Coordinates of C-alpha atoms and ligand atoms in Angstrom, one line a residue:
M1 CA 118.7 78.3 83.1
K2 CA 119.0 78.2 79.4
V3 CA 115.7 79.5 78.0
A4 CA 114.3 79.6 74.4
I5 CA 111.6 82.2 73.8
F6 CA 109.3 81.8 70.8
G7 CA 107.8 85.0 69.5
L8 CA 109.5 88.3 70.0
G9 CA 106.5 90.6 70.2
Y10 CA 105.5 92.5 73.3
V11 CA 105.3 89.6 75.6
G12 CA 108.3 87.7 74.2
T13 CA 110.7 90.6 74.1
V14 CA 109.9 91.8 77.6
T15 CA 110.1 88.2 78.9
A16 CA 113.4 87.6 77.1
A17 CA 115.0 90.8 78.3
G18 CA 113.6 90.4 81.8
L19 CA 114.8 86.8 82.3
A20 CA 118.2 87.7 80.8
S21 CA 118.5 90.5 83.3
Q22 CA 118.0 87.9 86.1
G23 CA 121.0 85.9 84.9
H24 CA 119.2 83.4 82.6
D25 CA 120.8 82.6 79.3
V26 CA 118.1 83.5 76.7
I27 CA 117.7 82.9 73.0
G28 CA 114.7 84.5 71.3
V29 CA 113.1 83.0 68.2
D30 CA 110.9 84.7 65.7
V31 CA 109.8 84.1 62.1
E32 CA 110.3 87.8 61.4
R33 CA 113.9 88.4 60.5
S34 CA 113.7 92.1 61.4
K35 CA 112.8 91.3 65.0
V36 CA 115.7 88.9 65.3
A37 CA 118.0 91.4 63.8
A38 CA 116.8 94.1 66.2
I39 CA 117.5 92.0 69.2
N40 CA 121.0 91.0 67.9
A41 CA 121.7 94.6 67.3
G42 CA 120.9 95.3 71.0
R43 CA 117.5 97.0 70.2
S44 CA 114.0 96.1 71.2
P45 CA 111.7 95.1 68.3
V46 CA 108.8 96.6 70.2
V47 CA 108.2 100.0 71.8
E48 CA 107.8 99.5 75.5
P49 CA 109.3 101.8 78.1
G50 CA 112.5 100.5 79.6
V51 CA 112.8 97.5 77.4
D52 CA 115.3 99.0 74.9
K53 CA 117.8 99.5 77.7
M54 CA 117.2 96.0 79.1
V55 CA 117.7 94.4 75.7
A56 CA 120.9 96.4 75.1
Q57 CA 122.3 95.5 78.5
A58 CA 121.4 91.8 78.1
V59 CA 122.8 91.5 74.6
C60 CA 126.0 93.3 75.7
A61 CA 126.4 91.0 78.7
G62 CA 126.1 88.0 76.3
R63 CA 122.9 86.7 78.0
L64 CA 120.5 87.5 75.2
R65 CA 120.5 86.8 71.5
A66 CA 117.9 85.9 68.8
S67 CA 117.7 83.6 65.9
T68 CA 115.2 82.4 63.3
D69 CA 116.6 78.9 63.7
V70 CA 114.7 76.9 66.3
R71 CA 117.5 74.3 66.4
D72 CA 120.0 77.0 67.4
A73 CA 117.6 78.1 70.2
I74 CA 116.8 74.8 71.8
E75 CA 120.3 73.4 71.9
G76 CA 121.0 72.8 75.5
A77 CA 117.8 74.7 76.6
E78 CA 115.9 73.4 79.6
V79 CA 112.8 75.5 78.9
S80 CA 111.0 76.9 75.9
L81 CA 108.5 79.8 76.6
V82 CA 106.0 80.1 73.8
C83 CA 104.8 83.7 73.4
V84 CA 103.5 83.7 69.8
G85 CA 100.4 85.7 68.9
T86 CA 96.9 84.1 69.3
P87 CA 94.8 86.7 67.4
S88 CA 91.1 86.6 66.7
M89 CA 89.7 84.8 63.7
P90 CA 86.9 86.6 61.8
R91 CA 84.2 84.9 64.0
G92 CA 86.0 85.7 67.2
D93 CA 87.5 82.2 67.8
T94 CA 91.2 82.1 68.6
N95 CA 93.7 81.5 65.8
L96 CA 96.0 78.8 67.2
S97 CA 97.9 78.3 64.0
Y98 CA 101.0 80.3 65.1
L99 CA 101.0 78.2 68.3
A100 CA 100.6 75.0 66.4
R101 CA 103.4 76.0 64.0
A102 CA 105.8 76.9 66.9
L103 CA 105.1 73.6 68.6
E104 CA 105.7 71.7 65.4
D105 CA 109.0 73.7 64.7
L106 CA 110.1 72.8 68.2
R107 CA 109.4 69.1 67.9
E108 CA 111.1 69.0 64.5
A109 CA 114.1 70.7 65.9
M110 CA 114.4 68.2 68.7
A111 CA 114.9 65.5 66.0
V112 CA 118.2 67.1 65.0
V113 CA 119.4 68.6 68.3
E114 CA 121.1 66.9 71.2
P115 CA 118.8 66.9 74.3
P116 CA 119.8 68.9 77.4
A117 CA 122.0 67.0 79.8
S118 CA 118.9 66.0 81.9
G119 CA 117.1 64.8 78.7
F120 CA 114.2 66.8 79.9
H121 CA 112.7 70.0 78.4
S122 CA 109.7 72.0 79.5
V123 CA 107.5 73.7 77.0
V124 CA 105.6 76.5 78.7
I125 CA 102.8 78.4 77.0
R126 CA 102.6 82.1 77.8
S127 CA 100.3 83.0 74.9
T128 CA 96.6 83.4 75.8
V129 CA 94.8 80.3 74.7
P130 CA 91.3 78.9 75.4
P131 CA 90.8 76.3 78.1
G132 CA 91.4 72.9 76.6
T133 CA 94.3 74.0 74.3
G134 CA 96.9 72.5 76.5
R135 CA 95.2 69.1 76.6
S136 CA 94.2 69.1 72.9
V137 CA 97.0 70.9 71.2
V138 CA 100.1 71.3 73.4
E139 CA 100.4 68.0 75.2
P140 CA 99.7 65.8 72.1
A141 CA 102.4 67.6 70.2
F142 CA 105.0 66.1 72.6
R143 CA 103.7 62.6 73.1
A144 CA 106.5 60.3 74.0
E145 CA 106.1 58.3 70.8
L146 CA 106.6 61.5 68.7
L147 CA 109.8 62.5 70.4
P148 CA 113.3 61.5 69.2
D149 CA 115.3 59.3 71.5
G150 CA 116.8 61.0 74.5
W151 CA 114.1 63.8 74.7
S152 CA 111.4 63.9 77.3
V153 CA 109.1 66.9 77.3
G154 CA 106.7 68.3 80.0
T155 CA 104.2 71.1 79.2
A156 CA 102.6 73.9 81.2
M157 CA 100.5 77.0 80.9
C158 CA 101.7 80.1 82.6
P159 CA 99.5 83.0 81.6
E160 CA 101.2 86.4 81.2
F161 CA 99.5 89.4 82.9
L162 CA 101.7 92.3 81.7
R163 CA 100.1 95.4 80.3
E164 CA 101.5 97.2 77.3
G165 CA 103.0 100.5 78.2
I166 CA 104.1 99.3 81.6
G167 CA 105.1 95.9 80.5
V168 CA 108.5 95.9 82.1
E169 CA 107.1 97.1 85.5
D170 CA 104.4 94.5 85.3
F171 CA 106.9 91.7 84.4
F172 CA 108.8 92.3 87.6
A173 CA 105.6 92.8 89.7
P174 CA 102.8 90.7 88.2
P175 CA 99.5 90.5 89.9
F176 CA 100.1 86.8 90.4
V177 CA 102.3 83.9 89.2
V178 CA 100.2 81.0 87.9
V179 CA 101.6 77.7 86.8
G180 CA 99.2 75.2 85.3
T181 CA 100.7 71.8 84.7
D182 CA 100.3 68.1 85.6
D183 CA 104.0 67.5 85.3
P184 CA 106.1 67.8 88.4
R185 CA 109.4 68.5 86.6
T186 CA 107.8 71.3 84.6
R187 CA 106.3 72.7 87.8
E188 CA 109.7 72.8 89.3
S189 CA 111.3 74.4 86.1
C190 CA 108.6 77.1 86.2
A191 CA 109.1 77.7 89.9
N192 CA 112.9 78.1 89.3
L193 CA 112.3 80.4 86.4
F194 CA 110.1 82.8 88.3
D195 CA 111.9 82.5 91.6
F196 CA 113.4 86.0 91.2
L197 CA 109.9 87.5 91.6
D198 CA 109.8 86.4 95.2
Q199 CA 106.0 85.8 94.9
E200 CA 103.9 82.8 95.8
V201 CA 103.4 80.6 92.8
H202 CA 99.8 79.4 92.3
H203 CA 99.9 75.8 91.1
V204 CA 96.7 74.9 89.3
D205 CA 95.6 72.5 86.5
V206 CA 96.1 73.5 82.9
P207 CA 92.6 74.5 82.0
T208 CA 92.3 76.7 85.1
A209 CA 95.5 78.5 84.1
E210 CA 94.2 79.0 80.6
A211 CA 90.7 80.2 81.7
L212 CA 92.1 82.6 84.3
K213 CA 93.5 84.9 81.7
Y214 CA 90.2 85.2 79.9
A215 CA 88.4 85.9 83.2
C216 CA 90.9 88.6 84.0
N217 CA 90.7 90.4 80.6
A218 CA 86.9 90.1 80.4
F219 CA 86.6 91.6 83.9
H220 CA 88.9 94.5 83.0
A221 CA 86.8 95.2 79.9
V222 CA 83.5 94.9 82.0
K223 CA 85.0 97.4 84.5
V224 CA 85.8 99.9 81.9
T225 CA 82.4 99.6 80.3
F226 CA 80.6 99.7 83.7
A227 CA 82.4 102.9 84.7
N228 CA 81.6 104.5 81.3
E229 CA 77.9 103.5 81.3
V230 CA 77.2 104.8 84.8
G231 CA 79.2 107.8 84.0
R232 CA 77.2 108.5 80.9
I233 CA 73.9 108.2 82.8
F234 CA 75.0 110.4 85.7
A235 CA 76.4 113.0 83.4
Q236 CA 72.8 113.5 82.2
Y237 CA 71.8 114.2 85.8
G238 CA 74.6 116.7 86.5
V239 CA 76.7 114.3 88.6
D240 CA 80.4 114.1 88.0
S241 CA 80.9 110.3 87.8
R242 CA 84.7 110.7 88.6
D243 CA 83.7 111.7 92.1
V244 CA 81.2 108.9 92.3
M245 CA 83.7 106.3 91.2
Q246 CA 86.5 107.6 93.3
L247 CA 84.4 107.0 96.4
F248 CA 83.0 103.8 94.9
C249 CA 86.6 102.5 94.8
E250 CA 87.2 103.3 98.4
D251 CA 84.7 100.5 99.3
H252 CA 86.9 97.5 99.7
K253 CA 84.3 95.6 101.5
L254 CA 81.7 95.2 98.7
N255 CA 83.0 97.0 95.6
I256 CA 86.7 96.4 95.1
S257 CA 86.7 93.0 96.8
P258 CA 85.9 89.3 96.3
A259 CA 82.3 90.0 97.3
Y260 CA 79.8 89.1 94.5
L261 CA 82.4 87.3 92.5
R262 CA 81.5 83.7 93.3
P263 CA 80.1 81.8 90.5
G264 CA 76.7 80.5 91.5
F265 CA 73.1 81.4 91.1
A266 CA 71.1 84.5 90.3
F267 CA 71.1 87.7 92.4
G268 CA 67.8 88.9 93.9
G269 CA 66.5 90.6 96.9
S270 CA 64.8 93.9 97.6
C271 CA 67.5 96.2 96.2
L272 CA 69.7 94.9 93.4
P273 CA 67.0 94.2 90.8
K274 CA 64.9 97.3 91.8
D275 CA 67.9 99.7 91.6
L276 CA 69.2 98.3 88.4
R277 CA 65.7 98.8 86.9
A278 CA 65.7 102.3 88.2
L279 CA 69.1 103.1 86.7
Q280 CA 68.0 101.6 83.3
S281 CA 64.9 103.8 83.5
M282 CA 67.0 106.9 84.2
A283 CA 69.1 106.0 81.2
R284 CA 66.1 105.5 79.0
E285 CA 64.6 108.8 80.1
R286 CA 67.7 110.7 79.0
G287 CA 68.3 108.6 75.8
V288 CA 71.5 106.9 77.1
D289 CA 72.1 103.4 75.7
V290 CA 73.6 101.2 78.4
P291 CA 73.8 97.7 76.9
L292 CA 76.0 96.3 79.7
L293 CA 73.6 97.4 82.5
S294 CA 70.6 96.5 80.5
S295 CA 71.7 93.0 79.8
T296 CA 72.4 92.3 83.5
L297 CA 68.8 91.5 84.5
V298 CA 68.4 89.5 81.3
S299 CA 71.5 87.4 82.1
N300 CA 70.2 86.9 85.6
D301 CA 66.9 85.6 84.4
I302 CA 68.7 83.2 82.0
I303 CA 70.4 81.6 84.9
V304 CA 67.1 80.8 86.6
R305 CA 65.6 79.6 83.3
A306 CA 68.7 77.4 82.6
L307 CA 68.3 75.8 86.0
V308 CA 64.6 75.1 85.5
D309 CA 65.4 73.5 82.1
R310 CA 68.2 71.5 83.6
V311 CA 65.8 70.0 86.1
L312 CA 63.0 69.4 83.6
E313 CA 65.5 67.6 81.3
T314 CA 66.1 65.0 83.9
G315 CA 62.5 63.9 83.7
Y316 CA 62.3 63.8 87.5
R317 CA 59.1 65.2 89.0
R318 CA 59.8 65.5 92.7
V319 CA 61.9 68.5 93.8
A320 CA 63.1 69.7 97.2
I321 CA 64.2 73.3 97.6
L322 CA 66.4 74.0 100.7
G323 CA 66.4 77.8 101.2
L324 CA 63.7 80.0 99.8
S325 CA 64.7 83.6 100.7
F326 CA 67.1 85.4 98.4
K327 CA 70.0 84.8 100.8
M328 CA 70.7 83.1 104.1
D329 CA 69.7 84.5 107.5
T330 CA 66.8 86.6 106.1
D331 CA 63.1 86.1 105.7
D332 CA 62.9 88.6 102.8
L333 CA 61.3 86.9 99.9
R334 CA 61.2 90.0 97.6
E335 CA 62.6 89.1 94.2
S336 CA 64.2 85.9 95.6
P337 CA 65.4 83.8 92.7
N338 CA 64.8 80.7 94.8
L339 CA 61.1 81.7 95.1
E340 CA 61.1 82.3 91.3
L341 CA 62.5 78.8 90.9
A342 CA 59.8 77.3 93.1
E343 CA 57.1 79.2 91.2
R344 CA 58.4 78.0 87.8
F345 CA 58.6 74.4 89.0
I346 CA 55.1 74.6 90.3
G347 CA 54.0 76.1 87.0
K348 CA 55.5 73.1 85.2
G349 CA 53.5 70.7 87.4
L350 CA 56.4 69.4 89.4
E351 CA 55.9 68.2 93.0
V352 CA 57.8 70.7 95.1
R353 CA 58.6 70.7 98.8
I354 CA 60.4 73.6 100.4
Y355 CA 62.4 74.0 103.6
D356 CA 63.8 77.3 104.8
P357 CA 65.2 77.7 108.2
I358 CA 63.7 81.1 108.6
V359 CA 60.8 81.3 106.1
N360 CA 59.1 78.6 108.1
P361 CA 55.4 78.7 109.1
A362 CA 56.4 77.2 112.5
K363 CA 58.7 80.2 113.2
L364 CA 57.2 83.1 111.3
V365 CA 55.0 85.5 113.1
G366 CA 52.8 88.5 112.5
A367 CA 53.0 90.4 109.2
N368 CA 55.6 88.1 107.6
L369 CA 53.4 85.0 108.3
E370 CA 50.3 86.9 107.0
H371 CA 52.2 88.0 103.9
L372 CA 53.4 84.4 103.2
Q373 CA 49.9 82.9 103.7
S374 CA 48.0 85.5 101.8
K375 CA 50.3 86.6 98.9
L376 CA 52.2 83.4 98.5
S377 CA 49.7 80.8 99.5
H378 CA 50.6 78.6 96.6
V379 CA 54.2 78.4 97.9
S380 CA 53.4 78.5 101.6
R381 CA 51.4 75.3 101.2
L382 CA 54.7 73.6 100.1
L383 CA 56.8 74.7 103.0
V384 CA 57.7 72.0 105.5
D385 CA 59.1 72.3 109.0
E386 CA 62.1 70.0 108.7
P387 CA 64.7 69.5 105.9
E388 CA 64.2 65.7 106.2
L389 CA 60.5 66.2 105.2
A390 CA 61.5 68.1 102.1
L391 CA 64.1 65.5 101.2
E392 CA 62.2 62.2 101.9
A393 CA 60.7 61.8 98.4
A394 CA 62.8 64.2 96.4
E395 CA 64.5 63.1 93.2
V396 CA 66.1 66.4 92.7
V397 CA 67.3 68.8 95.5
I398 CA 68.2 72.4 95.0
V399 CA 70.5 73.5 97.8
A400 CA 70.3 77.3 98.3
T401 CA 71.5 77.4 101.9
S402 CA 74.3 76.2 104.2
D403 CA 72.0 76.0 107.2
P404 CA 73.5 73.3 109.5
A405 CA 70.2 71.3 109.7
C406 CA 70.1 71.1 105.9
L407 CA 73.7 70.1 105.6
A408 CA 73.2 67.4 108.2
A409 CA 70.2 66.0 106.4
L410 CA 71.7 66.0 102.9
P411 CA 73.9 62.9 103.1
G412 CA 70.8 60.8 104.1
A413 CA 68.9 62.0 101.0
H414 CA 68.0 59.5 98.3
A415 CA 67.9 62.1 95.5
Q416 CA 69.4 61.4 92.1
L417 CA 70.6 65.0 91.6
V418 CA 71.6 67.5 94.2
L419 CA 72.2 70.9 92.7
D420 CA 74.4 73.2 94.9
I421 CA 73.5 76.7 93.7
N422 CA 75.9 78.8 95.7
G423 CA 78.8 76.6 96.4
R424 CA 78.9 76.7 100.1
L425 CA 78.7 73.1 100.9
G426 CA 82.4 72.7 101.4
E427 CA 83.9 69.2 102.0
Q428 CA 80.3 68.0 102.6
V429 CA 79.9 67.4 98.9
E430 CA 82.0 64.2 99.1
H431 CA 79.2 62.6 101.0
I432 CA 76.3 63.8 98.8
H433 CA 75.1 61.4 96.2
G434 CA 74.3 63.1 92.8
Y435 CA 76.1 66.3 93.8
E436 CA 76.5 68.9 91.0
G437 CA 77.4 72.6 91.0
V438 CA 75.4 75.1 89.1
S439 CA 77.9 77.5 87.6
W440 CA 81.0 75.4 87.9
Ligands
NAD501 N1 100.4 92.3 74.4 C1 100.0 92.1 75.7 O1 99.9 93.1 76.4 C2 99.8 90.7 76.2 C3 99.7 90.5 77.6 C4 99.5 89.3 78.1 C5 99.3 88.2 77.2 N2 99.4 88.4 75.9 C6 99.3 87.3 75.0 O2 100.6 86.9 74.6 C7 100.6 86.4 73.3 C8 101.6 87.3 72.5 O3 101.2 88.6 72.5 P1 102.0 89.8 71.9 O4 101.3 91.0 72.1 O5 103.4 89.7 72.4 O6 102.0 89.3 70.3 P2 102.8 90.0 69.1 O7 101.9 89.8 67.9 O8 103.3 91.3 69.5 O9 104.0 89.0 68.9 C9 103.9 87.7 68.5 C10 105.2 87.3 67.8 O10 105.2 85.9 67.5 C11 105.9 85.7 66.3 N3 105.6 84.4 65.8 C12 104.5 83.9 65.1 N4 104.7 82.6 64.8 C13 105.9 82.2 65.3 C14 106.6 81.0 65.3 N5 106.1 79.9 64.7 N6 107.8 81.0 65.8 C15 108.3 82.1 66.4 N7 107.7 83.3 66.4 C16 106.5 83.3 65.9 C17 105.4 86.9 65.5 O11 106.3 87.1 64.4 C18 105.4 88.0 66.5 O12 106.7 88.7 66.5 C19 99.2 86.5 72.8 O13 98.6 85.2 73.0 C20 98.6 87.5 73.7 O14 97.2 87.4 73.8 C21 99.6 89.7 75.4

């Protein structure tokens, strides 16, 4: 394919040299003459292991050159990859002016350049941009009425995941290939472009592709900070955190795994809150500041409060809670966020009915029943034996379980709002009136 690449920084240069090495015909564009000159002289404008050699080979083979002239770059090109910078503004928001300028340059150039033989050109954003940018900035820049005759443009977001320092290696083995577009022809162009990677292409909508990159980078930053914070605490207790974390990373069941990474409701139970508090206490005792760990319980409580506020804002007064224990298949109510929800609703004077398949007076025996009736009598009075009884008058339903009896009862409910707090209802949601997710 003939590919134009906008922005010859770390991403643009590696991409240009990488695609040229795979036989594509690549022209890089940059507003900085020195970067363009470097490429044309067979040198990389950025320092990145292996890229100098790739640039030299590609330029020598006649498959890579650069220009400051957009018209030159897009003549006959089927795809433009936009890799311009999206730096922080003083208040942290993203500076999209380089992107907007590059898109404008592209469109203006189309007015004076012959379209490719197919008449179709794909504009693919590789810069990191906030969700919504594609819809509000990129797509509108190429609306049909703004384009010169003969040109038709499709747009996509394909986030780039390379790391500086091993950019070339990452370019040829990315963690995943993600194409966000609503346009079938652009989807096909992207699939062709990345075909050499021999990796499955994840086709998603544009905002998902945009958001993904932020989720990845935030997670990486949180991982570094997490390791450093626990390390700084343990160092005060004579523990070498490198040993701890090495073992920690061997747990692919719970630690390095999808476990605990589903957006949903607050965590709870007998261990997580307790042990986090203990760790915070250890840190305090030795004077170690751990803002990430300290903010975790605060953030967890905000999720509960936000859900209570969301229900109160509806003005509805009758609430059903399906699932009371902190997770399915247990009767453990210790620090259950669902119990906390129930207590806050009761405190606000709402009418609450609760069904839990296990925490159920008809099924509980011995100490558990005694505990429920003595310590949680205000809640135990609200427990009903069948999900239908909880749902019959409810205007709002909080679904905190995927218990089959609850799932079977939900489509028959007359509630105005059904809040799924852990996203386990699957295809069932199609049949539930008033369905909404909590963290999605
Ligand atoms: N650096 C990384 O490791 C990395 C990894 C993945 C994604 N990203 C994202 O990719 C984007 C580019 O990052 P980078 O590190 O390569 O940036 P960079 O600052 O190194 O390069 C950006 C280039 O764009 C050029 N430019 C600006 N406006 C232009 C225009 N109108 N036309 C043509 N060129 C123009 C600049 O002169 C510069 O050479 C950013 O959004 C970044 O967040 C970066």
